[in-house]
Short mmCIF file of C-alpha atoms in Angstrom, two decimals:
data_model
loop_
_atom_site.label_atom_id
_atom_site.label_comp_id
_atom_site.label_asym_id
_atom_site.label_seq_id
_atom_site.Cartn_x
_atom_site.Cartn_y
_atom_site.Cartn_z
CA UNK A 1 0.00 0.00 0.00
CA UNK A 2 2.85 2.41 0.83
CA UNK A 3 4.49 1.68 -2.52
CA UNK A 4 1.31 2.42 -4.45
CA UNK A 5 0.84 5.67 -2.52
CA UNK A 6 4.45 6.63 -3.23
CA UNK A 7 4.06 6.00 -6.98
CA UNK A 8 0.69 7.78 -7.06
CA UNK A 9 2.03 10.84 -5.22
CA UNK A 10 5.00 10.98 -7.60
CA UNK A 11 2.80 10.69 -10.69
CA UNK A 12 0.38 13.39 -9.53
CA UNK A 13 3.06 15.88 -8.50
CA UNK A 14 5.23 15.40 -11.57
CA UNK A 15 2.18 15.60 -13.85
CA UNK A 16 1.09 18.93 -12.35
CA UNK A 17 4.64 20.32 -12.53
CA UNK A 18 5.05 19.23 -16.16
CA UNK A 19 1.65 20.64 -17.09
CA UNK A 20 2.64 23.91 -15.41
CA UNK A 21 5.88 23.99 -17.38
CA UNK A 22 4.68 22.95 -20.85
CA UNK A 23 1.00 23.98 -21.06
CA UNK A 24 -1.14 26.98 -20.13
CA UNK A 25 -1.77 25.55 -16.66
CA UNK A 26 -0.35 28.00 -14.12
CA UNK A 27 0.37 27.37 -10.43
CA UNK A 28 -0.38 30.82 -9.04
CA UNK A 29 1.06 30.26 -5.59
CA UNK A 30 4.83 29.98 -5.11
CA UNK A 31 4.44 28.01 -1.87
CA UNK A 32 2.24 25.45 -3.59
CA UNK A 33 4.78 25.22 -6.44
CA UNK A 34 7.62 24.68 -3.94
CA UNK A 35 5.68 21.98 -2.07
CA UNK A 36 4.92 20.15 -5.33
CA UNK A 37 8.60 20.37 -6.34
CA UNK A 38 9.76 18.94 -3.01
CA UNK A 39 7.16 16.15 -3.06
CA UNK A 40 8.07 15.17 -6.62
CA UNK A 41 11.78 15.14 -5.77
CA UNK A 42 11.42 13.22 -2.51
CA UNK A 43 9.09 10.59 -3.98
CA UNK A 44 11.41 10.16 -6.98
CA UNK A 45 14.45 9.60 -4.75
CA UNK A 46 12.49 7.23 -2.52
CA UNK A 47 11.33 5.23 -5.56
CA UNK A 48 14.94 4.97 -6.79
CA UNK A 49 16.05 4.04 -3.26
CA UNK A 50 13.40 1.32 -3.13
CA UNK A 51 14.54 -0.08 -6.50
CA UNK A 52 18.20 -0.24 -5.42
CA UNK A 53 17.45 -1.37 -1.85
CA UNK A 54 18.74 1.82 -0.20
CA UNK A 55 17.17 4.25 2.30
CA UNK A 56 16.14 1.51 4.72
CA UNK A 57 16.62 3.41 7.99
CA UNK A 58 14.65 6.36 9.33
CA UNK A 59 17.88 8.33 9.76
CA UNK A 60 18.81 7.96 6.07
CA UNK A 61 15.28 8.95 5.00
CA UNK A 62 15.24 12.07 7.17
CA UNK A 63 18.71 13.07 5.99
CA UNK A 64 17.62 12.55 2.38
CA UNK A 65 14.52 14.71 2.90
CA UNK A 66 16.65 17.49 4.43
CA UNK A 67 19.18 17.40 1.60
CA UNK A 68 16.45 17.44 -1.04
CA UNK A 69 14.72 20.31 0.79
CA UNK A 70 17.90 22.39 0.73
CA UNK A 71 18.54 21.66 -2.96
CA UNK A 72 14.94 22.49 -3.90
CA UNK A 73 15.08 25.74 -1.92
CA UNK A 74 18.31 26.82 -3.60
CA UNK A 75 16.97 25.85 -7.03
CA UNK A 76 13.72 27.74 -6.40
CA UNK A 77 15.56 30.80 -5.12
CA UNK A 78 17.87 30.98 -8.13
CA UNK A 79 15.29 30.31 -10.87
CA UNK A 80 12.02 31.74 -9.55
CA UNK A 81 10.99 34.89 -11.39
CA UNK A 82 8.13 35.84 -9.09
CA UNK A 83 4.41 35.28 -9.13
CA UNK A 84 2.14 37.07 -11.56
CA UNK A 85 -0.12 39.42 -9.59
CA UNK A 86 -3.42 40.80 -10.86
CA UNK A 87 -3.57 44.56 -10.94
CA UNK A 88 -6.86 45.04 -12.76
CA UNK A 89 -9.66 42.68 -13.74
CA UNK A 90 -10.64 44.13 -17.09
CA UNK A 91 -13.49 41.82 -18.15
CA UNK A 92 -15.56 39.05 -16.61
CA UNK A 93 -17.32 36.36 -18.59
CA UNK A 94 -21.12 36.77 -18.51
CA UNK A 95 -21.72 33.00 -18.32
CA UNK A 96 -18.78 31.76 -16.19
CA UNK A 97 -17.74 33.97 -13.25
CA UNK A 98 -14.44 32.07 -12.89
CA UNK A 99 -13.33 33.28 -16.33
CA UNK A 100 -11.80 36.75 -16.40
CA UNK A 101 -9.50 38.87 -18.54
CA UNK A 102 -6.87 40.44 -16.31
CA UNK A 103 -3.95 42.80 -16.47
CA UNK A 104 -1.11 41.22 -14.46
CA UNK A 105 2.36 42.29 -13.42
CA UNK A 106 5.39 40.46 -12.09
CA UNK A 107 8.41 42.03 -10.45
CA UNK A 108 11.72 40.80 -11.80
CA UNK A 109 13.94 39.65 -8.97
CA UNK A 110 17.38 40.38 -10.34
CA UNK A 111 16.56 43.35 -12.53
CA UNK A 112 14.65 46.55 -12.04
CA UNK A 113 11.15 46.88 -13.40
CA UNK A 114 8.11 44.77 -14.04
CA UNK A 115 6.87 42.39 -16.70
CA UNK A 116 3.29 42.92 -17.82
CA UNK A 117 0.67 40.78 -19.53
CA UNK A 118 -3.03 40.67 -20.34
CA UNK A 119 -4.45 37.17 -20.01
CA UNK A 120 -7.64 35.18 -20.16
CA UNK A 121 -7.70 33.45 -16.75
CA UNK A 122 -9.87 30.47 -15.87
CA UNK A 123 -9.71 29.64 -12.17
CA UNK A 124 -9.71 25.84 -11.93
CA UNK A 125 -8.89 25.21 -8.25
CA UNK A 126 -7.36 27.35 -5.53
CA UNK A 127 -3.75 27.76 -6.63
CA UNK A 128 -4.32 26.51 -10.22
CA UNK A 129 -5.36 28.59 -13.22
CA UNK A 130 -5.56 28.07 -16.95
CA UNK A 131 -4.12 31.18 -18.58
CA UNK A 132 -3.90 32.22 -22.21
CA UNK A 133 -2.73 35.46 -23.78
CA UNK A 134 -5.52 37.59 -25.17
CA UNK A 135 -5.82 40.62 -27.43
CA UNK A 136 -8.37 42.96 -25.85
CA UNK A 137 -9.09 44.57 -29.23
CA UNK A 138 -10.61 41.30 -30.48
CA UNK A 139 -12.91 40.57 -27.53
CA UNK A 140 -16.47 39.49 -28.26
CA UNK A 141 -18.40 41.93 -26.07
CA UNK A 142 -21.46 39.67 -26.16
CA UNK A 143 -19.56 37.20 -23.93
CA UNK A 144 -17.62 39.64 -21.76
CA UNK A 145 -18.74 42.34 -19.34
CA UNK A 146 -16.28 45.21 -18.86
CA UNK A 147 -15.72 45.76 -15.12
CA UNK A 148 -12.25 47.40 -14.72
CA UNK A 149 -11.93 46.32 -11.06
CA UNK A 150 -8.65 47.53 -9.55
CA UNK A 151 -7.28 44.67 -7.42
CA UNK A 152 -3.68 45.84 -6.75
CA UNK A 153 -2.14 42.53 -5.69
CA UNK A 154 1.31 44.15 -6.11
CA UNK A 155 0.35 46.48 -3.22
CA UNK A 156 1.32 49.70 -4.96
CA UNK A 157 0.57 52.93 -3.07
CA UNK A 158 -2.83 54.34 -4.00
CA UNK A 159 -3.16 57.66 -5.73
#
C-alpha cells in the first residue's frame, strides 16, 4: 500500500509540474509550487532508493529529505521569477464567473522593473489557473462584461 501511494504521489506531483511547465496551466502560488517540487523530488528519490534497496533506515530517509529540501530551496531561489499578480480585472465572462480577462504584473527579482501581460484566466482550483494570452481589441463583447476592477495585488501605493 505504501508503494502504491508513493508511486501515485510521484505521478500526480510530476504531472502537475510538467503541465505547469509545458502547457497553459499555471500554479499561481509559489508556496504550492515549492511543495509540489519537493514532493516530486522526494518521492522520486524514494522510488529509486526502493529499487536499489537503499534508504532503509529512518535516519537515512530524514537526511535525504533534508538534503532534497535544501537543494529544492536553492533551485527555487535561483530560478524563480516571481508570481504574476493581478492589478486590474478588465473583463468578466457573462456565463462563467471564474473566467476573467486580467492585467497582471510580475516584479523581476534580479533586474529593475516589471513584466506585464493581459491574459484570459480560468480559475480551476485554488492555486491553479488556466491562462492564455488575449488581445483585448478582439474581444467578443457579447460574452464579456467590462468591469475594470482595480485589485492591486502588487500592493502599490494608491493615488
